[in-house]
Coordinates of C-alpha atoms in Angstrom, one line a residue:
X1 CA 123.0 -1.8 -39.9
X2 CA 125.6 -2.8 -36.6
X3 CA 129.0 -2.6 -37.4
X4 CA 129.6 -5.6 -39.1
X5 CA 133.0 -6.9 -40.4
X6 CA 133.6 -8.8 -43.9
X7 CA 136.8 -11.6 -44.1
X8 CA 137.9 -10.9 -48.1
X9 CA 140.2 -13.8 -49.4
X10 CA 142.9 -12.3 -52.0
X11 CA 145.2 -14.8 -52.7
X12 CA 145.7 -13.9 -55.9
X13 CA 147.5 -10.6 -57.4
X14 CA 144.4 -10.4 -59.5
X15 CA 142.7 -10.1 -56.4
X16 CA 145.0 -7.3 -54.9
X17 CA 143.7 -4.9 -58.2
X18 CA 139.9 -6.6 -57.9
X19 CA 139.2 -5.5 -54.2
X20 CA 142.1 -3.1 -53.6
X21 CA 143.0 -1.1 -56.7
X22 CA 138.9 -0.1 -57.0
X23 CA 136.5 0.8 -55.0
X24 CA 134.8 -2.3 -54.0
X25 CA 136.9 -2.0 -50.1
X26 CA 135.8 1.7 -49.8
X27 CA 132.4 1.4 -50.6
X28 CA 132.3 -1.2 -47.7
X29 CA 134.6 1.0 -45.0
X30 CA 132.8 3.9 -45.8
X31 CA 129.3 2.1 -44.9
X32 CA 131.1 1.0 -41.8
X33 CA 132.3 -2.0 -42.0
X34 CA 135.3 -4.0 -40.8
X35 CA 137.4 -5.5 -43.6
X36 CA 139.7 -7.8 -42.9
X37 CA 142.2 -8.6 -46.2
X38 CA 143.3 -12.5 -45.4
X39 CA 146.6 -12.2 -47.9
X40 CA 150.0 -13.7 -48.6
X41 CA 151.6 -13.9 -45.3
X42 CA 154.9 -12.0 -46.5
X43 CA 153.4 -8.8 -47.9
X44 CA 151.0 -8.5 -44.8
X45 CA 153.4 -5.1 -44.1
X46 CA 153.1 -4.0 -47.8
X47 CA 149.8 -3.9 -48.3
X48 CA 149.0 -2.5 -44.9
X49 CA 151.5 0.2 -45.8
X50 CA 149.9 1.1 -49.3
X51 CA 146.4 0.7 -49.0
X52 CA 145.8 0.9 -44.8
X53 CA 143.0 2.9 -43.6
X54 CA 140.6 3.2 -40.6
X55 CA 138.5 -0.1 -40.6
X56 CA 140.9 -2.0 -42.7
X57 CA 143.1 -4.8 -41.0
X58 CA 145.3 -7.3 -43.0
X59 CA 146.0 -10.9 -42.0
X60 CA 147.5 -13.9 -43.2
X61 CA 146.0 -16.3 -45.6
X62 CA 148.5 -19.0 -44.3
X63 CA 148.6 -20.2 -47.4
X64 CA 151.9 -22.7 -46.5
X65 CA 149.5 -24.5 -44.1
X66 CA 146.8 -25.0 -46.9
X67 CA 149.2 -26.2 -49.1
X68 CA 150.9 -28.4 -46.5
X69 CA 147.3 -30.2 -45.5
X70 CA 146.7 -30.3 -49.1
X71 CA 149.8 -32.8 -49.7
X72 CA 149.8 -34.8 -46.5
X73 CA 145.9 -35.8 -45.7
X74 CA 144.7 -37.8 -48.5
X75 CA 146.6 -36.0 -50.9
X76 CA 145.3 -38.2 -53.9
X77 CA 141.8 -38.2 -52.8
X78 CA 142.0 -34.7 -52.4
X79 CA 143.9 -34.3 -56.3
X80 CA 140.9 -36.4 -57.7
X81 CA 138.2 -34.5 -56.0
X82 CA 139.6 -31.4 -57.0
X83 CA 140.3 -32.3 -60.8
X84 CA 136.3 -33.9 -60.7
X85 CA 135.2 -30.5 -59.8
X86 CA 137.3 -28.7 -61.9
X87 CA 136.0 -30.6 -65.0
X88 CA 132.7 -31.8 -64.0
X89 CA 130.6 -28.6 -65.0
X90 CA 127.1 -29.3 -66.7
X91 CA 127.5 -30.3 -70.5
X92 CA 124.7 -27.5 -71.0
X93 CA 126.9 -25.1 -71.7
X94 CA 130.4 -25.0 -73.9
X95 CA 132.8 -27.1 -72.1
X96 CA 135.7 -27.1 -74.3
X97 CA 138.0 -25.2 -71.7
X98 CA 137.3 -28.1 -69.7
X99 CA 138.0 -30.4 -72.2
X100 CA 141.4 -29.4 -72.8
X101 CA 142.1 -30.0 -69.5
X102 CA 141.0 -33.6 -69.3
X103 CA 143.4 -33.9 -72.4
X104 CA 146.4 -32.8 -70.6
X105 CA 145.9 -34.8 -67.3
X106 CA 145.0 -37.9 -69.6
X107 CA 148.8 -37.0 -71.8
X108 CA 150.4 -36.3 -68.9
X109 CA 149.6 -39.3 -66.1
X110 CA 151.7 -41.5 -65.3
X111 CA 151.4 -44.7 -62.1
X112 CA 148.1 -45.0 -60.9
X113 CA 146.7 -41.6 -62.3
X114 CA 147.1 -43.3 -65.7
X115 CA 145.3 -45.9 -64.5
X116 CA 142.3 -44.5 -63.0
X117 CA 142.2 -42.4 -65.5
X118 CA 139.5 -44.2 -68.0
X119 CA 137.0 -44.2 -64.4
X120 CA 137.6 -40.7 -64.2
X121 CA 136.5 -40.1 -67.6
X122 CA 132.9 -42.2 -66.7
X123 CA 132.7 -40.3 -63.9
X124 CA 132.9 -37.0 -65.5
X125 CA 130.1 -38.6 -67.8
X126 CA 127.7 -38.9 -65.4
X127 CA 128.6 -35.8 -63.7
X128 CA 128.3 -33.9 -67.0
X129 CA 124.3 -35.3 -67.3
X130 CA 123.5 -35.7 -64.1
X131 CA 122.8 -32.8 -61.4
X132 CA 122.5 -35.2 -58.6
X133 CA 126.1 -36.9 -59.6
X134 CA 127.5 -32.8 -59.2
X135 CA 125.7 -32.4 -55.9
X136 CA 127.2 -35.3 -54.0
X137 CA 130.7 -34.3 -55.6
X138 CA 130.5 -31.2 -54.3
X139 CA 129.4 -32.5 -50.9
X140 CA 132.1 -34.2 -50.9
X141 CA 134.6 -32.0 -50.8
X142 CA 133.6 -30.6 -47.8
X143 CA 135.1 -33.9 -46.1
X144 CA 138.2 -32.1 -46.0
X145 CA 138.2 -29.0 -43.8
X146 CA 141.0 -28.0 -41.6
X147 CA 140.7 -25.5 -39.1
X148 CA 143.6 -23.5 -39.9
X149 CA 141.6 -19.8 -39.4
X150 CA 139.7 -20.5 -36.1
X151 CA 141.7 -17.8 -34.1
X152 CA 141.0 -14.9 -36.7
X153 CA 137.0 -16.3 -36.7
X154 CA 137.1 -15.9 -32.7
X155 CA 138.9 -12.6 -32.4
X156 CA 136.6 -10.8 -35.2
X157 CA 133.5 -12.8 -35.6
X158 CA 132.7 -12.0 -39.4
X159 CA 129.5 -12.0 -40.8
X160 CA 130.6 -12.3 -44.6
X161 CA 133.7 -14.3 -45.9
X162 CA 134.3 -13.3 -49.5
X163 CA 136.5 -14.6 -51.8
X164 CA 138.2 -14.1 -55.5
X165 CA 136.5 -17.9 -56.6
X166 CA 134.0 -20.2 -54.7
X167 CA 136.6 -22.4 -53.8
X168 CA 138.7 -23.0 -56.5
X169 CA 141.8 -22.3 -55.0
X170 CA 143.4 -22.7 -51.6
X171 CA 140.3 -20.0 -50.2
X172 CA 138.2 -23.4 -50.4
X173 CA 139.5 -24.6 -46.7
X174 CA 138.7 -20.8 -45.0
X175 CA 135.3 -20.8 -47.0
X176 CA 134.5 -24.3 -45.9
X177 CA 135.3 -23.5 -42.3
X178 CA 133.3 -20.3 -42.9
X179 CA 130.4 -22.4 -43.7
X180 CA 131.0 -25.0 -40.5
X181 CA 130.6 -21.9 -38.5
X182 CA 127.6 -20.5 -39.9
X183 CA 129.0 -17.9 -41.6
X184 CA 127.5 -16.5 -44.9
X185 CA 129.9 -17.1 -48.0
X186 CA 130.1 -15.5 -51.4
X187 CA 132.4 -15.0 -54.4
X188 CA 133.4 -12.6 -57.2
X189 CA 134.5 -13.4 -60.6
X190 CA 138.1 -12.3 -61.6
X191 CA 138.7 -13.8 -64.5
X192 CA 137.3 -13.7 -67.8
X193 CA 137.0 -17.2 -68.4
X194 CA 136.8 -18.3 -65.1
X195 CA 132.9 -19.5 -65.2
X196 CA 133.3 -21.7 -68.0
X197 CA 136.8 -23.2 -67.1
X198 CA 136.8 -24.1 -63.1
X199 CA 133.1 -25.5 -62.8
X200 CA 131.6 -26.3 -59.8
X201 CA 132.4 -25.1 -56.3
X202 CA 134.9 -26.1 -53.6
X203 CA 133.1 -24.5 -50.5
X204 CA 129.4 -23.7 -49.4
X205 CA 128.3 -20.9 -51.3
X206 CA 125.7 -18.2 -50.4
X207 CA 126.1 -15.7 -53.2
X208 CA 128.3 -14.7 -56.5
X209 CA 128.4 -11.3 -58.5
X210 CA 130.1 -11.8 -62.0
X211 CA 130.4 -9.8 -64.9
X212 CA 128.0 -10.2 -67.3
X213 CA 125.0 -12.6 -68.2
X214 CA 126.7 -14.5 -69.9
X215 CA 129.2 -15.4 -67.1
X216 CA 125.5 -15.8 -64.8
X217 CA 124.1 -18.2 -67.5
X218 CA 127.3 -20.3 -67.5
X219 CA 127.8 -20.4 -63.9
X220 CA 123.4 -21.4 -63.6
X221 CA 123.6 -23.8 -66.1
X222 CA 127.1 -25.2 -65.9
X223 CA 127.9 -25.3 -61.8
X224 CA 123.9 -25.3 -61.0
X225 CA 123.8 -21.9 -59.1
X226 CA 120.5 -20.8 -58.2
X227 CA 119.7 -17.7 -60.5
X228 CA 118.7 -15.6 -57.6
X229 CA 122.2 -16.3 -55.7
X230 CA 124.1 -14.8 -59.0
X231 CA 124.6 -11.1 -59.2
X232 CA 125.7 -9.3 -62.5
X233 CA 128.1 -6.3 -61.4
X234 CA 130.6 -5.2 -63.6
X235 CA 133.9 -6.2 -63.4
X236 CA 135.6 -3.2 -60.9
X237 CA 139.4 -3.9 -61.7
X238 CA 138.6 -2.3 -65.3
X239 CA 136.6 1.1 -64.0
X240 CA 140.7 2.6 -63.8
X241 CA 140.8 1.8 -67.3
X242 CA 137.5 3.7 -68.3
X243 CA 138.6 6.9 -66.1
X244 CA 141.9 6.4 -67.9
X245 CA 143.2 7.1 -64.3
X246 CA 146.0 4.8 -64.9
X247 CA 146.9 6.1 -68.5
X248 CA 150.7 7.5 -68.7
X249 CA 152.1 10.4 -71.3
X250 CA 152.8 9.1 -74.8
X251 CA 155.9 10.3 -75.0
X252 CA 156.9 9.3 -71.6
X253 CA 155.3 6.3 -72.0
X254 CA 157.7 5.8 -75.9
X255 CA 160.7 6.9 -74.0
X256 CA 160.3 4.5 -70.8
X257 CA 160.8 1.6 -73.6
X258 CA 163.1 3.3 -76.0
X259 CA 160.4 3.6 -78.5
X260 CA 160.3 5.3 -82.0
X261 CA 157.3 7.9 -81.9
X262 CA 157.6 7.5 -85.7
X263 CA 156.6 4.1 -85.8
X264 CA 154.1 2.2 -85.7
X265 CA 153.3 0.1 -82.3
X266 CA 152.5 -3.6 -81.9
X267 CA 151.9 -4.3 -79.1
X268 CA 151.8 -8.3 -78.0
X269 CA 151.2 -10.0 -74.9
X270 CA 152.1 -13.4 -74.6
X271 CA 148.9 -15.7 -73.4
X272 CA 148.1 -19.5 -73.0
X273 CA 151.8 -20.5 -72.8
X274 CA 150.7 -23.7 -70.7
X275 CA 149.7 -25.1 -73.5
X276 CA 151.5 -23.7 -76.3
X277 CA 154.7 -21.4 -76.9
X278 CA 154.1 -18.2 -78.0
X279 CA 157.5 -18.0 -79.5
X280 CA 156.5 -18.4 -83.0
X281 CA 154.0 -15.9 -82.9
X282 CA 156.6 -13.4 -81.8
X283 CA 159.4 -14.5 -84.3
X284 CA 156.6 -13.9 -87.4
X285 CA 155.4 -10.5 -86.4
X286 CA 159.4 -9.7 -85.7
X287 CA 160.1 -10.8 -88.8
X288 CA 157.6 -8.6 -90.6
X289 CA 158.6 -5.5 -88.6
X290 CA 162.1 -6.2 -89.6
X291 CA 161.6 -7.0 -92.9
X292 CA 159.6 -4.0 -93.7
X293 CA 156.5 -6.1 -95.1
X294 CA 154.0 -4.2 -93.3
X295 CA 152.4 -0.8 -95.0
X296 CA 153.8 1.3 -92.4
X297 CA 157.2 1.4 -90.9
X298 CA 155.9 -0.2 -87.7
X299 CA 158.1 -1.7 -84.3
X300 CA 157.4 -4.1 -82.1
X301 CA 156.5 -4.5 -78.0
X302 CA 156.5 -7.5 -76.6
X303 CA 155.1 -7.9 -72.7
X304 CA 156.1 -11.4 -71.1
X305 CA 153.4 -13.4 -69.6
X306 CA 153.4 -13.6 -65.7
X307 CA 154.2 -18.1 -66.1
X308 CA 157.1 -17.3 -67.9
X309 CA 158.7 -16.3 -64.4
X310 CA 157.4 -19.7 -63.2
X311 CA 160.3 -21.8 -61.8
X312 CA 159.9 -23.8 -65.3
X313 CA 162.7 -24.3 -67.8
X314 CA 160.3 -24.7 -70.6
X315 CA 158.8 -21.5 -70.1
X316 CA 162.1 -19.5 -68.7
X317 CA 163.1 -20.7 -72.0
X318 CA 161.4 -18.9 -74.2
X319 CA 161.7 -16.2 -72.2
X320 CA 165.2 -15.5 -72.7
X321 CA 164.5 -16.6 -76.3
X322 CA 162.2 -13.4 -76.7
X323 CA 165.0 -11.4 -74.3
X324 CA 167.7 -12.4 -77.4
X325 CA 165.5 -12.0 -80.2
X326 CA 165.1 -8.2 -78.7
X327 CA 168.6 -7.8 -78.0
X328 CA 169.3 -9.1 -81.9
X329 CA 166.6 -8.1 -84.4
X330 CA 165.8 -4.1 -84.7
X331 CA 162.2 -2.5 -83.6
X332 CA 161.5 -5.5 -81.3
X333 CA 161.3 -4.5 -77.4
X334 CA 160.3 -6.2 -74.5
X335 CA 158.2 -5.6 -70.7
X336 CA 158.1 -7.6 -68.6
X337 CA 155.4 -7.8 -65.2
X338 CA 156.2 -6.0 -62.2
X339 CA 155.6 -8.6 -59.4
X340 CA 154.0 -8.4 -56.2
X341 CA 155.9 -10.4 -54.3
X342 CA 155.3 -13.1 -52.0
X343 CA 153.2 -16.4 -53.3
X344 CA 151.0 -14.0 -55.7
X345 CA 153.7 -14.0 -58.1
X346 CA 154.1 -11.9 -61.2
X347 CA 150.3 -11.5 -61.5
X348 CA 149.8 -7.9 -60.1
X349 CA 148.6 -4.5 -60.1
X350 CA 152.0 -3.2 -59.7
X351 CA 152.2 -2.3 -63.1
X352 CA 148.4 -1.0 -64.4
X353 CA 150.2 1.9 -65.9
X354 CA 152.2 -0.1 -68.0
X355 CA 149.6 -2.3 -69.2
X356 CA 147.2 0.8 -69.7
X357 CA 149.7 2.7 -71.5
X358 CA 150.4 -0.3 -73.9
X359 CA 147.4 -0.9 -75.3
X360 CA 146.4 2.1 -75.6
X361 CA 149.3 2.8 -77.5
X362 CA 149.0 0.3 -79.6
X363 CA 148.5 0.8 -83.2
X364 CA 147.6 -3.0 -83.2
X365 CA 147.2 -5.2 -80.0
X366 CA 147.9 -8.6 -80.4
X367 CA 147.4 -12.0 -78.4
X368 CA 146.5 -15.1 -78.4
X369 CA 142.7 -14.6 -76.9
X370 CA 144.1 -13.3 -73.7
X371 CA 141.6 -11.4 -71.7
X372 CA 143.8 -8.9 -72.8
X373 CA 141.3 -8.5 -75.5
X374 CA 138.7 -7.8 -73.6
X375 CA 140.9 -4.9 -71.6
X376 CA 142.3 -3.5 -75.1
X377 CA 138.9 -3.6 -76.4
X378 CA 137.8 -0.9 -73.7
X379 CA 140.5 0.9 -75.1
X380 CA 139.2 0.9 -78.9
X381 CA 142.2 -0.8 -80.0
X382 CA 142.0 -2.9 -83.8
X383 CA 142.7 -6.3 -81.6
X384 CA 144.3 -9.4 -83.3
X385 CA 144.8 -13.3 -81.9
X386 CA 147.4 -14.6 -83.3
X387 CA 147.0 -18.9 -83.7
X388 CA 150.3 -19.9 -85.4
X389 CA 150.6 -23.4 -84.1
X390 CA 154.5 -24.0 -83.0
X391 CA 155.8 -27.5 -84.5
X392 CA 156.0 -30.0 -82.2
X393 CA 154.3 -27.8 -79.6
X394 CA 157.1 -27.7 -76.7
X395 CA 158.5 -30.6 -77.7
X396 CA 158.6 -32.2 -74.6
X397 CA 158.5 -36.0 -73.8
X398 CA 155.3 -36.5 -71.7
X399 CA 154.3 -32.5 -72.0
X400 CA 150.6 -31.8 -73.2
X401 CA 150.4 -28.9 -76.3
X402 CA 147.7 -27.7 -77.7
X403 CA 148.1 -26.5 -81.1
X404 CA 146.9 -23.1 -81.1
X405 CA 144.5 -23.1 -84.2
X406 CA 142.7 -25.5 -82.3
X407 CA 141.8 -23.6 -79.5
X408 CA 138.9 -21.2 -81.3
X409 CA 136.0 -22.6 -79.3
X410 CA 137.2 -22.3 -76.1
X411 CA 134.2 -20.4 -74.4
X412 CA 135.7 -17.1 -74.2
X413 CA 137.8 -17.5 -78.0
X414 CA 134.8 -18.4 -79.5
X415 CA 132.8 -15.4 -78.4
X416 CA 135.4 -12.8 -79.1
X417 CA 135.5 -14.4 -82.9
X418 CA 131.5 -14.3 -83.0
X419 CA 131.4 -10.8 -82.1
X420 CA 133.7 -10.0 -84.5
X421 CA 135.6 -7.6 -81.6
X422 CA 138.9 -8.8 -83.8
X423 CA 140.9 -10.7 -86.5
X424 CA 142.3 -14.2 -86.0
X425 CA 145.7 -14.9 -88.0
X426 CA 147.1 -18.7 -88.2
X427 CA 150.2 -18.1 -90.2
X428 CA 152.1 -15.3 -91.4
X429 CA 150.5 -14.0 -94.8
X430 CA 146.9 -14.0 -92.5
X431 CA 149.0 -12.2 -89.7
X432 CA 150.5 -9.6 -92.8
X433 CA 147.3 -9.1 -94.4
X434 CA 145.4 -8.2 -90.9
X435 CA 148.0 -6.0 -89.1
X436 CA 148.1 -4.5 -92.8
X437 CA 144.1 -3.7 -92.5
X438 CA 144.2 -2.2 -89.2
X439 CA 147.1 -0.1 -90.2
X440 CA 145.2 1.5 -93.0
X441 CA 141.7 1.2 -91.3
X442 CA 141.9 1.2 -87.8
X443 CA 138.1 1.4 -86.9
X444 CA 136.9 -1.0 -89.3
X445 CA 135.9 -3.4 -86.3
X446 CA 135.2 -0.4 -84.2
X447 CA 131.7 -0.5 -83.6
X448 CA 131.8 -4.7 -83.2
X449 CA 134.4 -3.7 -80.4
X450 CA 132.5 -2.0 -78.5
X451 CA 129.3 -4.5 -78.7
X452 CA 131.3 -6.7 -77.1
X453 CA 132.8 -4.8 -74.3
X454 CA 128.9 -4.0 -73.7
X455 CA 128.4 -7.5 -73.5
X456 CA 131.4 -9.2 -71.7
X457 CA 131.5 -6.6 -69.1
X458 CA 128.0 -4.8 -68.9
X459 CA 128.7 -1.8 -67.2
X460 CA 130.8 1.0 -68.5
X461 CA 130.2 3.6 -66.2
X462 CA 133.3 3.2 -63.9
X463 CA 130.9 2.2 -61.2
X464 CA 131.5 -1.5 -61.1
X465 CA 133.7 -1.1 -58.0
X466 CA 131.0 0.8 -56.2
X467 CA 128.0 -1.9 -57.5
X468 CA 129.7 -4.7 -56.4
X469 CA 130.7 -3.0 -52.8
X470 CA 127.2 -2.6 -52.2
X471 CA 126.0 -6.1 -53.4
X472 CA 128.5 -7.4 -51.0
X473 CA 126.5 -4.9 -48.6
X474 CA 123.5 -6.3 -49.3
X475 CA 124.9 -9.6 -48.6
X476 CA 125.6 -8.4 -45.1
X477 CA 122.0 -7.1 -44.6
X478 CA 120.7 -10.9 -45.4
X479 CA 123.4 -12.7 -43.2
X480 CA 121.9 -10.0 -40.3
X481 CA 118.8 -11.1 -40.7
X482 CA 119.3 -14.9 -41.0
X483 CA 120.7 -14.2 -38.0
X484 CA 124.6 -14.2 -38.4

């Protein structure tokens, strides 16, 4: 193969630990080929200085510029297009996710939004039944494509532009001008529930590799991918959690926290805040640590969620409400994210020790069907989502909840509960009586676990990283001899 180089969008801290913190970007460097990281514009120097190498050159993603042609040309058309494909995913597969989010725009318009609202709903009707309807939407994106990158195209003339979604995000402008140029485009799959909960693509798109076959059947029959453009590869930021290269000492790990190596651990991470608190799941299983209701003397670990660093009073809220509950009731503790800095926020690999070292740890992990689960499931841990719903929700004028034991057939909640991977509690004596049963039995839903990890990320070889580098590789053998 000629040295070829490979643009990788990663504009997402997610993204950092996908392409950087595995071995998806060696696999490609050692084959001899360019990669240039397009990134948060201020941690350009921090990534160059952590993860540089031979054949690796970082860039910025310019992401201020996206956002600024996002908000001045046709902003609205470009907000309506947007929401459309967001929500306009095939009705052949589950499309409560979606749903959800239709609900909260609906709650939460206001002017003419509220107004064109009931067309919107028509036209995600149609788009829902209608592949031709999903076709010209997505066409119609493509109306809208700056050329913010053409000096990077010019001075490195890639062959591949990869990105962490096809377009979902801000990456949609650099694929789209990517596609303009004749350059090949593909994707990866980050997130868990990304297939079944961002729909149909912002950009021209060549090729995808995803984790499973479920996430290939949802993205064929929900976004209309052609099957032979989907790859199924793992999902590389989890092959450090099957080395356990990431795992830290017990006892350091019990100190770092101020932990009782006597006790019991809990371990919960806060999840789906955006719609619901979280604080009343915390207060209950405070409460029964406290109260010494459970059969073992047990203490609890609470880990933030990276929105509740969002510049949000709702959630910086609760967040000091879990920091004082801490500070007031005994056995309760609380970690918080590392960020990364920059625009990619609180999402990050900075901490993949901590977050290994948690769950592992954990006696019992519990969540509200964060993809957590799926991460404490490769660890064999007795797994719990707790649905107590919060009364009143936020209790917000004009702020969309979702109550939280409504939320069990959301794609990805639904298929954790059919596997059987874990227990759902939706109010204390259920939350009691299953912490209780993984105390005494902690591999009653062992082998269900790990039936589930087989099937939401296929391979558990460690090797995901190195699959998916050479599917991208392979990508770069087709785009040579299409001619790019």
């Amino acid at each position: 193969m000629a040295k070829q180089t490979v643009f990788i969008s990663a504009d997402h801290g997610l993204a950092i630990v996908y392409f950087l913190q595995s071995d998806v970007v060696p696999t490609l460097l050692d084959a001899g080929v360019e990669v240039v990281i397009l990134t948060d514009d201020g941690l350009k120097e921090q990534i160059e200085q952590r993860f540089g190498r031979e054949g690796l050159h970082i860039e910025g993603l310019r992401l201020g510029e996206a956002r600024k042609y996002y908000d001045t040309v046709s902003p609205t058309q470009q907000w309506w297009l947007n929401f459309l494909r967001r929500v306009g995913s095939s009705n052949r597969i589950n499309t409560e996710a979606m749903d959800s989010h239709i609900r909260q725009v609906d709650a939460e318009a206001v002017g003419k939004r509220k107004l064109l609202m009931p067309f919107m709903k028509v036209a995600i009707s149609i788009l829902r039944r209608s592949k031709t309807a999903r076709q010209w939407l997505v066409r119609q994106q493509y109306a809208f494509s700056p050329d913010l990158y053409t000096d990077l195209f010019e001075k490195y003339q890639p062959s591949l532009v990869l990105a962490s979604t096809p377009g979902w995000r801000y990456d949609r402008y650099l694929l789209r001008q990517a596609a303009r140029r004749g350059v090949k485009t593909a994707a990866v799959v980050v997130g868990w529930d990304n297939p079944s909960s961002y729909s149909l693509p912002g950009a021209p798109m060549d090729w995808i590799t995803c984790w499973s076959e479920e996430q290939k059947r949802e993205l064929i029959l929900g976004s209309d991918w052609e099957a032979e453009r989907v790859h199924v590869g793992g999902i590389p930021s989890y092959d450090g959690y099957f080395r356990r290269e990431w795992l830290m000492d017990r006892d350091e790990y019990f100190k770092l926290h101020n932990l009782d190596p006597n006790r019991k651990l809990l371990g919960y991470a806060c999840s789906f805040i955006t719609f619901s608190p979280n604080y009343q799941n915390v207060e209950a299983i405070a409460r029964l640590v406290a109260e010494d209701k459970l059969s073992q003397p047990s203490q609890l670990l609470v880990r933030l969620h990276p929105n509740h660093f969002m510049d949000e009073p709702l959630f910086a809220g609760e967040r000091e409400k879990i920091r004082q509950l801490a500070r007031e009731v005994p056995n309760v503790h609380v970690v918080e994210p590392v960020p990364l800095g920059g625009s990619l926020g609180y999402y990050s690999g900075e901490d993949m020790p901590e977050k290994t070292s948690m769950m592992a740890y954990s006696d019992v992990f519990l969540t509200v069907y964060s993809t957590m689960v799926v991460e404490a499931a490769i660890h064999e841990r007795p797994i719990l989502a707790v649905c107590i719903d919060a009364p009143g929700g936020w209790n917000t004028p004009g702020r969309f909840d979702l109550p939280l034991t409504e939320i069990g057939n959301w794609p990805t909640h639904q298929r954790f509960r059919q596997a059987g991977a874990g227990r759902v509690a939706t109010n204390a004596t259920q939350l009691q009586q299953a912490i209780n049963l993984y105390l005494e039995q902690p591999t009653v839903d062992l082998e269900a676990c790990r039936k589930f990890i087989r099937d939401e990320v296929t391979y558990t070889d460690a090797q995901a990283g190195k699959r998916t580098g050479q599917f991208i590789l392979s990508c770069l053998e087709k785009s040579q001899g299409s001619g790019q």
